[in-house]
Amino acid sequence: MTKGTQSFGKRHTKTHTGCRRCGKISFHKQKARCSSCAYPAAKIRSYEWGQKAKSRRTTGTGRMRYLKNLPRRFKHGFREGTIAKSAKASKATKE
């Protein structure tokens, strides 16, 4: 038996399948662990030697539904429930 071309034809089983957490095809079925995000571990897998990989999934790569509004809300002290005075009314009082 050779180690080359003939052996590669026998490989038709899947070791990895889709991961629930990161969505990549990186979940090892036998080990029951994702090679990309380390699911089912509580902490997401990341290493200092993989700076590029970290930047791909850091804050700012998604929608940031909450964070993108923070600087604007901070400017006015996180006020809520107030109604803005209409520009027409304030213009009429000046004249």
Tab-separated table of C-alpha atoms in Angstrom:
chain	number	residue	atom	x	y	z
A	1	MET	CA	0.000	0.000	0.000
A	2	THR	CA	1.370	3.395	-0.934
A	3	LYS	CA	1.034	6.631	0.982
A	4	GLY	CA	0.166	8.827	-1.972
A	5	THR	CA	-2.477	9.041	-4.688
A	6	GLN	CA	-4.210	5.717	-4.016
A	7	SER	CA	-4.704	6.517	-0.329
A	8	PHE	CA	-6.348	9.866	-1.062
A	9	GLY	CA	-9.152	8.167	-2.993
A	10	LYS	CA	-10.291	6.348	0.154
A	11	ARG	CA	-10.955	9.539	2.098
A	12	HIS	CA	-14.703	10.175	1.987
A	13	THR	CA	-15.750	10.506	5.612
A	14	LYS	CA	-16.206	13.879	7.303
A	15	THR	CA	-14.320	14.619	10.510
A	16	HIS	CA	-15.612	18.189	10.887
A	17	THR	CA	-19.153	19.516	10.706
A	18	GLY	CA	-20.830	22.896	11.286
A	19	CYS	CA	-20.324	24.582	14.659
A	20	ARG	CA	-23.338	25.980	16.516
A	21	ARG	CA	-21.479	28.977	17.922
A	22	CYS	CA	-19.158	30.262	15.184
A	23	GLY	CA	-20.873	28.765	12.133
A	24	LYS	CA	-17.675	27.400	10.600
A	25	ILE	CA	-17.248	23.808	9.444
A	26	SER	CA	-14.786	23.281	12.289
A	27	PHE	CA	-16.637	21.160	14.854
A	28	HIS	CA	-14.819	17.825	15.220
A	29	LYS	CA	-17.435	15.108	15.505
A	30	GLN	CA	-15.377	12.560	17.463
A	31	LYS	CA	-13.723	15.052	19.793
A	32	ALA	CA	-16.964	17.066	20.081
A	33	ARG	CA	-14.951	20.293	20.057
A	34	CYS	CA	-14.723	23.158	17.581
A	35	SER	CA	-11.215	23.798	16.273
A	36	SER	CA	-12.016	27.444	15.567
A	37	CYS	CA	-13.876	28.717	18.647
A	38	ALA	CA	-13.381	25.785	21.097
A	39	TYR	CA	-17.136	25.228	21.573
A	40	PRO	CA	-18.500	23.784	23.974
A	41	ALA	CA	-15.891	25.557	26.156
A	42	ALA	CA	-17.227	28.704	27.811
A	43	LYS	CA	-14.338	30.924	26.638
A	44	ILE	CA	-13.858	31.610	22.933
A	45	ARG	CA	-10.571	30.277	21.574
A	46	SER	CA	-8.004	32.989	20.820
A	47	TYR	CA	-4.228	33.207	21.000
A	48	GLU	CA	-1.737	36.059	21.028
A	49	TRP	CA	0.146	34.495	18.106
A	50	GLY	CA	-3.014	34.800	15.997
A	51	GLN	CA	-3.514	38.576	15.839
A	52	LYS	CA	-5.167	38.397	12.401
A	53	ALA	CA	-7.649	35.787	13.605
A	54	LYS	CA	-8.491	37.944	16.630
A	55	SER	CA	-9.171	41.007	14.479
A	56	ARG	CA	-11.556	39.017	12.296
A	57	ARG	CA	-13.943	38.434	15.189
A	58	THR	CA	-13.383	41.423	17.467
A	59	THR	CA	-15.752	44.259	18.367
A	60	GLY	CA	-16.630	46.311	15.302
A	61	THR	CA	-16.774	43.440	12.815
A	62	GLY	CA	-20.503	42.947	13.349
A	63	ARG	CA	-23.534	45.228	13.523
A	64	MET	CA	-22.776	46.671	16.982
A	65	ARG	CA	-26.487	47.345	17.560
A	66	TYR	CA	-25.872	48.651	21.074
A	67	LEU	CA	-22.339	50.053	20.957
A	68	LYS	CA	-22.693	52.201	17.841
A	69	ASN	CA	-25.175	54.510	19.598
A	70	LEU	CA	-23.220	54.925	22.851
A	71	PRO	CA	-21.026	57.934	21.931
A	72	ARG	CA	-24.068	59.909	20.781
A	73	ARG	CA	-26.083	59.039	23.908
A	74	PHE	CA	-23.106	59.834	26.150
A	75	LYS	CA	-22.908	63.414	24.821
A	76	HIS	CA	-26.217	64.281	26.469
A	77	GLY	CA	-25.812	62.256	29.641
A	78	PHE	CA	-27.957	59.280	28.557
A	79	ARG	CA	-31.196	61.241	28.719
A	80	GLU	CA	-34.373	59.287	27.955
A	81	GLY	CA	-38.082	59.927	27.765
A	82	THR	CA	-37.820	63.618	26.844
A	83	ILE	CA	-39.465	65.152	23.793
A	84	ALA	CA	-37.403	67.438	21.584
A	85	LYS	CA	-38.692	70.988	21.134
A	86	SER	CA	-39.777	71.559	17.559
A	87	ALA	CA	-37.572	73.769	15.417
A	88	LYS	CA	-40.648	75.688	14.160
A	89	ALA	CA	-41.733	76.702	17.670
A	90	SER	CA	-38.280	77.917	18.676
A	91	LYS	CA	-37.986	79.869	15.401
A	92	ALA	CA	-41.299	81.655	15.998
A	93	THR	CA	-40.284	82.814	19.481
A	94	LYS	CA	-37.068	84.349	18.173
A	95	GLU	CA	-38.868	86.514	15.581
